[in-house]
mmCIF file of N, CA and C in Angstrom:
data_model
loop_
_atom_site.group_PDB
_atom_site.id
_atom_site.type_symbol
_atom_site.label_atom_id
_atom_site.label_comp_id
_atom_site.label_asym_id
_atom_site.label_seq_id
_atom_site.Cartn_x
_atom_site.Cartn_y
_atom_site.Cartn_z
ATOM 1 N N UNK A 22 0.497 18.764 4.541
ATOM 2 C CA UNK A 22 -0.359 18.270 3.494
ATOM 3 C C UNK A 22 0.511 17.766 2.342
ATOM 4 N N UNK A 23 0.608 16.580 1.481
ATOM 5 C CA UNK A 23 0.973 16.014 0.871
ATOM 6 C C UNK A 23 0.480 16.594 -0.531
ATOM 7 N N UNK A 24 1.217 16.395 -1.869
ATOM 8 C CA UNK A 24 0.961 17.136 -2.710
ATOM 9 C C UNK A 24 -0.387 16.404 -3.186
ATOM 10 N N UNK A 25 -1.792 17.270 -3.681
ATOM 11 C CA UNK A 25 -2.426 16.251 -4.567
ATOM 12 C C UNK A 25 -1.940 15.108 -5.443
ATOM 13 N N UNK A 26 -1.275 16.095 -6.368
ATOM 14 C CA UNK A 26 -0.861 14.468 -7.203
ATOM 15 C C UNK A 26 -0.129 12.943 -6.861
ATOM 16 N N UNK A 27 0.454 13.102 -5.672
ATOM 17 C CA UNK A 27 0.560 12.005 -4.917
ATOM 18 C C UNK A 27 0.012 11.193 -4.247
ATOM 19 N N UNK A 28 -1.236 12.013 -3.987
ATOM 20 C CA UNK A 28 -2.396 11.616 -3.208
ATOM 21 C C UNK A 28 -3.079 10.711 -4.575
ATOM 22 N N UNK A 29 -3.190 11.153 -5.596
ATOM 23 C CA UNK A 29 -4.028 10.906 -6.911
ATOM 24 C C UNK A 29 -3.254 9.758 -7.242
ATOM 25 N N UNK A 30 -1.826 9.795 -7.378
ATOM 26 C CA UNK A 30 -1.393 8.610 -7.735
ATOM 27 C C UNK A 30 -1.284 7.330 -6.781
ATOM 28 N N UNK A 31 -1.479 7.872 -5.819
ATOM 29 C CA UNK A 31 -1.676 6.436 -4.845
ATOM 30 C C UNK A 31 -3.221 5.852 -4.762
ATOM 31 N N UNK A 32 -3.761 6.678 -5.346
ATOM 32 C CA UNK A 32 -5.468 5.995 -5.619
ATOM 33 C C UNK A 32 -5.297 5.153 -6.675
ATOM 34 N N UNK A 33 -4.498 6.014 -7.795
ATOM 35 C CA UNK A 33 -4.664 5.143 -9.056
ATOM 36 C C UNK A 33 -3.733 3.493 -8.834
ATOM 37 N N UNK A 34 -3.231 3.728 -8.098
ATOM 38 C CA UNK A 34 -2.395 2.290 -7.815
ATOM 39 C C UNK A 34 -3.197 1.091 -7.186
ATOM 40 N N UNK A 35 -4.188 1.899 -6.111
ATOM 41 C CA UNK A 35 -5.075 1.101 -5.198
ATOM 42 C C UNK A 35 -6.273 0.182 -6.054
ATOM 43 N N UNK A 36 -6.300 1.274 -7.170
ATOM 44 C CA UNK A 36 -6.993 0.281 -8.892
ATOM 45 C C UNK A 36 -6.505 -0.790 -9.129
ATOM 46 N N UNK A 37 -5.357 -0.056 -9.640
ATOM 47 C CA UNK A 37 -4.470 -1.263 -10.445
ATOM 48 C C UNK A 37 -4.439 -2.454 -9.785
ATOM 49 N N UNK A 38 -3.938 -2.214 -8.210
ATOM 50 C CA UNK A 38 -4.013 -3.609 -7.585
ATOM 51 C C UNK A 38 -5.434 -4.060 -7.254
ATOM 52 N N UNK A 39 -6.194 -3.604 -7.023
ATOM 53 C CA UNK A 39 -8.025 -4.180 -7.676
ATOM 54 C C UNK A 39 -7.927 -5.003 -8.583
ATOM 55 N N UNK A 40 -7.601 -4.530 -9.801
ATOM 56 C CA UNK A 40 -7.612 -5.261 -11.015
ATOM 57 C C UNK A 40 -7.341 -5.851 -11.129
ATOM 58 N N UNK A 41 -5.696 -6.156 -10.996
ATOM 59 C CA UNK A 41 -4.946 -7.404 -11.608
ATOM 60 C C UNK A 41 -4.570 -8.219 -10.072
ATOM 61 N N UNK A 42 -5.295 -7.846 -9.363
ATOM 62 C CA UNK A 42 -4.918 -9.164 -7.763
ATOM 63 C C UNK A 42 -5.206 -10.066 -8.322
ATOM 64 N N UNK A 43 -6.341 -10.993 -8.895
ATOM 65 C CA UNK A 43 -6.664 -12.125 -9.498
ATOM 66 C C UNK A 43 -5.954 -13.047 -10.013
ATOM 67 N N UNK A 44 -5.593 -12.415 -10.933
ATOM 68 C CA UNK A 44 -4.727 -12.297 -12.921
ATOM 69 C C UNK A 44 -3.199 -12.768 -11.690
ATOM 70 N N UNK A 45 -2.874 -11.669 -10.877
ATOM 71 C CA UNK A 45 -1.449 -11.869 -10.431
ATOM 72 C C UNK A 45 -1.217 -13.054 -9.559
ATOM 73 N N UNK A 46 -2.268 -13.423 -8.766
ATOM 74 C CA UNK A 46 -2.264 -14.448 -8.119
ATOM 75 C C UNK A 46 -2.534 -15.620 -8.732
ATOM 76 N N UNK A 47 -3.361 -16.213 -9.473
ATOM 77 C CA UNK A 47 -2.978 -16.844 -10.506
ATOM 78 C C UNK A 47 -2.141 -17.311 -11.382
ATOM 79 N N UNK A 48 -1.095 -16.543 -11.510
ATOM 80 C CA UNK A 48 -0.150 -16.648 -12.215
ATOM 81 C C UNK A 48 1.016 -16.771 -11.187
ATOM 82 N N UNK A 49 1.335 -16.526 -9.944
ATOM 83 C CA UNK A 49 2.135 -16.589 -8.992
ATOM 84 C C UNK A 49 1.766 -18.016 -8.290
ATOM 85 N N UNK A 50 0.522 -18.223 -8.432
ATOM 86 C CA UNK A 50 0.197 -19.366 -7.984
ATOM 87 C C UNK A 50 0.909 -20.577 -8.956
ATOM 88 N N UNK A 51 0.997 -20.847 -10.193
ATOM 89 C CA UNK A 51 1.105 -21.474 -10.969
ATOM 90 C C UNK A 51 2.808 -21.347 -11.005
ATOM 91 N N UNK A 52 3.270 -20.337 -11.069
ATOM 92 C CA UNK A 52 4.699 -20.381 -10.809
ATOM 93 C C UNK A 52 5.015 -21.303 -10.077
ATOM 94 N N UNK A 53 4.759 -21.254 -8.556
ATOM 95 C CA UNK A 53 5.371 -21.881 -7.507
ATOM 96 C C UNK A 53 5.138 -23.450 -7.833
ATOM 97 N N UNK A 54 4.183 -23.768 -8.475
ATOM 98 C CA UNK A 54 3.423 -25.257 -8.978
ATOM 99 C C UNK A 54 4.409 -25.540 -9.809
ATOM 100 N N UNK A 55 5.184 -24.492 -10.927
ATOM 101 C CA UNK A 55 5.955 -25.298 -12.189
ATOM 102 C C UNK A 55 6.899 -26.158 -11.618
ATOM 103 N N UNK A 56 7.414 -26.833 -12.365
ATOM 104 C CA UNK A 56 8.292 -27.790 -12.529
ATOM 105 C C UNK A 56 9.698 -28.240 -13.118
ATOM 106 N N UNK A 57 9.682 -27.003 -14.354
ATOM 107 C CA UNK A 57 10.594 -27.057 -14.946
ATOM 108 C C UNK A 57 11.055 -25.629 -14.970
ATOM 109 N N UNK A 58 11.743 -25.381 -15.336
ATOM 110 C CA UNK A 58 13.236 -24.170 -15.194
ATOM 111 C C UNK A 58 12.331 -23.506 -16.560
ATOM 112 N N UNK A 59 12.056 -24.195 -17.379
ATOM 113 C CA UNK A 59 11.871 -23.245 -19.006
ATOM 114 C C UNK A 59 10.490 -22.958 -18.813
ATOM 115 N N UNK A 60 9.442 -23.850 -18.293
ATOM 116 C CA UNK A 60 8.008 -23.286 -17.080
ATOM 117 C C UNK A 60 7.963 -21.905 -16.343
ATOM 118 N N UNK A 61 8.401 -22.060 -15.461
ATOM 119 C CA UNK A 61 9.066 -21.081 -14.594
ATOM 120 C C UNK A 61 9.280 -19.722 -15.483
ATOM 121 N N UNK A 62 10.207 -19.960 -16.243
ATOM 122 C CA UNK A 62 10.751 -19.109 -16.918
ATOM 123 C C UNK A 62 9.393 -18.123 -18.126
ATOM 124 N N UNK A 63 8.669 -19.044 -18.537
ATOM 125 C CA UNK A 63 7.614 -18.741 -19.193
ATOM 126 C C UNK A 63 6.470 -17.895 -18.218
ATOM 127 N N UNK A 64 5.866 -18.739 -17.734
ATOM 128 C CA UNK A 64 5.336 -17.753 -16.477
ATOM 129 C C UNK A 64 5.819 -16.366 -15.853
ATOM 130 N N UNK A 65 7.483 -16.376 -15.552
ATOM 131 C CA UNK A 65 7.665 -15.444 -15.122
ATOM 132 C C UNK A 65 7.607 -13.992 -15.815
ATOM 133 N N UNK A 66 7.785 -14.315 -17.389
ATOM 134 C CA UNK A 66 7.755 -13.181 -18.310
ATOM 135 C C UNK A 66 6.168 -12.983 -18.681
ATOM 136 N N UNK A 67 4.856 -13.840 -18.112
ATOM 137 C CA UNK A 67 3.577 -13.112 -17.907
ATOM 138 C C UNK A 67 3.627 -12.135 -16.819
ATOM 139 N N UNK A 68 4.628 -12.742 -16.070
ATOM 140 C CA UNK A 68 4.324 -11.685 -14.597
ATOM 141 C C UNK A 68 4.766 -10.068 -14.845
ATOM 142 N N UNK A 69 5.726 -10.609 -15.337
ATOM 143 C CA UNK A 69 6.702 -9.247 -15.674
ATOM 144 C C UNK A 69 5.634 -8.525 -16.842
ATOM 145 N N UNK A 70 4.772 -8.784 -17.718
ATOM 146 C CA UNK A 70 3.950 -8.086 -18.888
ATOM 147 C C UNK A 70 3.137 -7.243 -17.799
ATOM 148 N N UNK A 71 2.695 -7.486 -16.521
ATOM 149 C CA UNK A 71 1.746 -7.076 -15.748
ATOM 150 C C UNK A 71 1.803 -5.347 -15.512
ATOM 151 N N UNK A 72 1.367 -4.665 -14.799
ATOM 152 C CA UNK A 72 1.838 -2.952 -14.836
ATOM 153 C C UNK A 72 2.532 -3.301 -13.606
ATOM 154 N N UNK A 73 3.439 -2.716 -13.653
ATOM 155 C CA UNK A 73 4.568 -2.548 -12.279
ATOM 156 C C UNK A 73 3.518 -2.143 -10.911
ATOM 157 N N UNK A 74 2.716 -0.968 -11.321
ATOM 158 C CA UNK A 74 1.944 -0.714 -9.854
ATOM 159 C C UNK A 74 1.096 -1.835 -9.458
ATOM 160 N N UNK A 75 0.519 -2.482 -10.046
ATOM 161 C CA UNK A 75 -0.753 -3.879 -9.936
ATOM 162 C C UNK A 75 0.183 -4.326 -9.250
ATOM 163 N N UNK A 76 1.530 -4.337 -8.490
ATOM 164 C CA UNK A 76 1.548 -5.045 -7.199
ATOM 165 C C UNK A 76 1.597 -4.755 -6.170
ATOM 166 N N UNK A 77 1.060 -4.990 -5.062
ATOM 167 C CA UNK A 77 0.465 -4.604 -3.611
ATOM 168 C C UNK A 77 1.449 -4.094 -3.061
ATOM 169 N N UNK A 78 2.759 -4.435 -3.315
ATOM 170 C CA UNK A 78 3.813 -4.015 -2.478
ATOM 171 C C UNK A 78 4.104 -2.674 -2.628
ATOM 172 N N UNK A 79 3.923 -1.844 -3.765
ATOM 173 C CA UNK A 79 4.052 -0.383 -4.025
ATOM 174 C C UNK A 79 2.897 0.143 -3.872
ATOM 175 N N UNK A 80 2.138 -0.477 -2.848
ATOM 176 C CA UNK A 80 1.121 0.448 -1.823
ATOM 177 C C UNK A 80 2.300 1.380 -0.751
ATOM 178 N N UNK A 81 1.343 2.387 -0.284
ATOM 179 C CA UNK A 81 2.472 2.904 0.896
ATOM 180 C C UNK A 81 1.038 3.699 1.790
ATOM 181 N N UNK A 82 1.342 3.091 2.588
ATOM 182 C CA UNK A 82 0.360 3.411 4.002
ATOM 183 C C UNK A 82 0.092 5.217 3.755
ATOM 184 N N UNK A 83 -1.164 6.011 3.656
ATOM 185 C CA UNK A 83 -1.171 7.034 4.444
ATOM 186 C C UNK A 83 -2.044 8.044 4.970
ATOM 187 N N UNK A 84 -1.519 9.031 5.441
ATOM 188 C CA UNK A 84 -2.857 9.492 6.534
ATOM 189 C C UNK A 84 -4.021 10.075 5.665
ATOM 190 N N UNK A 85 -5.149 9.448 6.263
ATOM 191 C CA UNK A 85 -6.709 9.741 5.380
ATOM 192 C C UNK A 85 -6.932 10.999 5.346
ATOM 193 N N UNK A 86 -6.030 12.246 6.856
ATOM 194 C CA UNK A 86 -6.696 13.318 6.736
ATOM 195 C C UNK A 86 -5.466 14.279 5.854
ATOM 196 N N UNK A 87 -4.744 13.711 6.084
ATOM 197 C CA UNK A 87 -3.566 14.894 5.368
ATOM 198 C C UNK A 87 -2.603 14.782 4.187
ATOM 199 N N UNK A 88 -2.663 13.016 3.503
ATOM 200 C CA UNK A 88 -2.166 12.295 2.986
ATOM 201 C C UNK A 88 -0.759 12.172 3.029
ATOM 202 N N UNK A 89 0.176 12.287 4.355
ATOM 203 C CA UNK A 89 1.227 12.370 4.499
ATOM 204 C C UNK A 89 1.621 10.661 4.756
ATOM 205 N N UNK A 90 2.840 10.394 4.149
ATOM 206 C CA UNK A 90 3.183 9.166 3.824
ATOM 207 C C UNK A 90 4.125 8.405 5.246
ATOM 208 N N UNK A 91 4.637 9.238 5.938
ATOM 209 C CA UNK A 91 5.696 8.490 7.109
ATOM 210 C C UNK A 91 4.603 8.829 8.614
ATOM 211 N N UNK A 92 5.626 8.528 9.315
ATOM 212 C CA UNK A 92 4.569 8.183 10.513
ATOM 213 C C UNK A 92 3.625 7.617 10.830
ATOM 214 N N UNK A 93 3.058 6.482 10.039
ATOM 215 C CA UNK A 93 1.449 6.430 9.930
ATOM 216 C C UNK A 93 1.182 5.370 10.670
ATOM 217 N N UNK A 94 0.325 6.010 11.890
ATOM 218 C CA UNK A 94 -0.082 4.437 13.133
ATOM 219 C C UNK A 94 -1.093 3.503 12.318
ATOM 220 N N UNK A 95 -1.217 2.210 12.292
ATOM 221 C CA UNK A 95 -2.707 1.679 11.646
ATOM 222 C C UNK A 95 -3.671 1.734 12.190
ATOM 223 N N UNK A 96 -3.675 1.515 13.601
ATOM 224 C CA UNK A 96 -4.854 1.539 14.303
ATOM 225 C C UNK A 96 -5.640 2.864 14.201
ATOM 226 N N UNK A 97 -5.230 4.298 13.183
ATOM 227 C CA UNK A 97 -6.000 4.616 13.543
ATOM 228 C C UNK A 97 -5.761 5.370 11.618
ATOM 229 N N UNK A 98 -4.609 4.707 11.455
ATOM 230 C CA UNK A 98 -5.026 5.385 9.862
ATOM 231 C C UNK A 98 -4.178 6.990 9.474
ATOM 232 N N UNK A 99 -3.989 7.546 10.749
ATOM 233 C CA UNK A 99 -3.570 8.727 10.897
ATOM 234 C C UNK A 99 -1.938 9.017 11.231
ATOM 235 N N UNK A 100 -1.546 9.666 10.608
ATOM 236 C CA UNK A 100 0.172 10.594 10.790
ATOM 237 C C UNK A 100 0.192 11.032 12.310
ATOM 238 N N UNK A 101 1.684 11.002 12.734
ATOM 239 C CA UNK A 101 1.576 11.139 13.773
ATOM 240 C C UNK A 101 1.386 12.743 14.607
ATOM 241 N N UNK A 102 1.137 13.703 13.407
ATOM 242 C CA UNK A 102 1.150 14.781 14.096
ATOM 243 C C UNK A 102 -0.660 14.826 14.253
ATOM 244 N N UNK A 103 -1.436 14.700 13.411
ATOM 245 C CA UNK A 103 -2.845 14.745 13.255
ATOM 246 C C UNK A 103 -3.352 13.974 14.733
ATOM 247 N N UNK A 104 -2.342 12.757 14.660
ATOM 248 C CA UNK A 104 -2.718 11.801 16.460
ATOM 249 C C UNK A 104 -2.709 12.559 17.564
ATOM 250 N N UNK A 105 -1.475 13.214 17.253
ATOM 251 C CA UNK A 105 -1.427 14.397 18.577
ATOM 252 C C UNK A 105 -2.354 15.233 18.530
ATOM 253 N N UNK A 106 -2.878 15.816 17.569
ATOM 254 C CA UNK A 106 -3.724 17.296 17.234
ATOM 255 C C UNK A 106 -4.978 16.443 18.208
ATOM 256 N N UNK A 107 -5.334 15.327 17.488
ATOM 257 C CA UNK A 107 -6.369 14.791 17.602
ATOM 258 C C UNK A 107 -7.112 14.415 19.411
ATOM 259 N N UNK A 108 -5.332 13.892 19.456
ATOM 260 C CA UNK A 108 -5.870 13.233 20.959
ATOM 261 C C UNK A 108 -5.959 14.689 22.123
ATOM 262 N N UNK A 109 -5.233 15.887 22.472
ATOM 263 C CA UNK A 109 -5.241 17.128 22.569
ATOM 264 C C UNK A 109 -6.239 17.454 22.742
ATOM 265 N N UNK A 110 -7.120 17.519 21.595
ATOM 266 C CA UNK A 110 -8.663 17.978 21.285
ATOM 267 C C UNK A 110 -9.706 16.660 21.804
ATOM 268 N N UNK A 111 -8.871 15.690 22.085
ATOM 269 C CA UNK A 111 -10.462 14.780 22.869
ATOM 270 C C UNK A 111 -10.935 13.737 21.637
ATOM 271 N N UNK A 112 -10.338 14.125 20.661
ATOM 272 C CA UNK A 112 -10.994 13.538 19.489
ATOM 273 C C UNK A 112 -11.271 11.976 19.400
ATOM 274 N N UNK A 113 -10.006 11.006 20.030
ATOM 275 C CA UNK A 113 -9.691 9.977 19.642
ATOM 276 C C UNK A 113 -10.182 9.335 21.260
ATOM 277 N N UNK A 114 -11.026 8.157 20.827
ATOM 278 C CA UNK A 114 -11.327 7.674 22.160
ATOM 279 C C UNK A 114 -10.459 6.894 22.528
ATOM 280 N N UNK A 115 -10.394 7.162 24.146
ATOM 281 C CA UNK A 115 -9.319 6.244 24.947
ATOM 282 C C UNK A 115 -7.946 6.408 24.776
ATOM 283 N N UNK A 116 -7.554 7.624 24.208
ATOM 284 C CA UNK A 116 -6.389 8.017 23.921
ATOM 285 C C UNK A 116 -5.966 8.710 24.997
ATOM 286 N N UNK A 117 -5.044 9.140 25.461
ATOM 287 C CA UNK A 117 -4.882 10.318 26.574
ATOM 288 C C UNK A 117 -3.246 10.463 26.612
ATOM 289 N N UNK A 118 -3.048 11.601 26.784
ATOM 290 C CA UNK A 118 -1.504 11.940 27.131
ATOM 291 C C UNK A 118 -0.703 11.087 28.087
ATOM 292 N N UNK A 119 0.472 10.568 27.926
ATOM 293 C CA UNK A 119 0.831 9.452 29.122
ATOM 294 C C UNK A 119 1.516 10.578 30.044
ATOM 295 N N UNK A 120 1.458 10.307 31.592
ATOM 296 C CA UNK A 120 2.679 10.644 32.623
ATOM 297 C C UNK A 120 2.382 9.589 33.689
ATOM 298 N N UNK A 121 4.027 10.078 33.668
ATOM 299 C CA UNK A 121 3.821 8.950 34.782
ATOM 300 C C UNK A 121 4.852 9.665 35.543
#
């Protein structure tokens, strides 16, 4: 189990980038459009005023049931020990232990 407050702060981030996706794309959009070096340059110090978390990239994938941050398959959302618990118990359809 992952500490609450990590869990809490990765919600509050999932806001931030709510919020300012718009505002940031907009302004990233218009970057790539400038033209001039001192443009560019102007724009880029709106980007930088923005909150550091409002960008998507300091998302970090993790498991819905345990909030543990590594291992995490997408297809199912879950850490890889919970996959095992899960598939074990029948839980996960179409999953099954491999042998071969």
């Amino acid at each position: 189990m992952a500490k609450q407050s990590m869990i809490e702060r990765e919600k509050k981030r999932e806001k931030l980038v709510l919020k300012y996706r718009q505002k940031r794309e907009a302004l990233l959009l218009e970057f790539k459009k400038a033209n001039t070096f001192s443009d560019q340059m102007q724009l880029h110090k709106k980007i930088e005023k923005l909150p550091r978390n409002s960008s998507r990239i300091r998302l970090r994938n993790r498991c819905w049931r345990t909030g543990r941050s590594r291992g995490i398959y997408r297809d199912f959302g879950l850490c890889r020990h919970m996959i095992r618990d899960m598939a074990h118990n029948g839980m996960l359809p179409g999953v099954r232990k491999a042998s071969w």
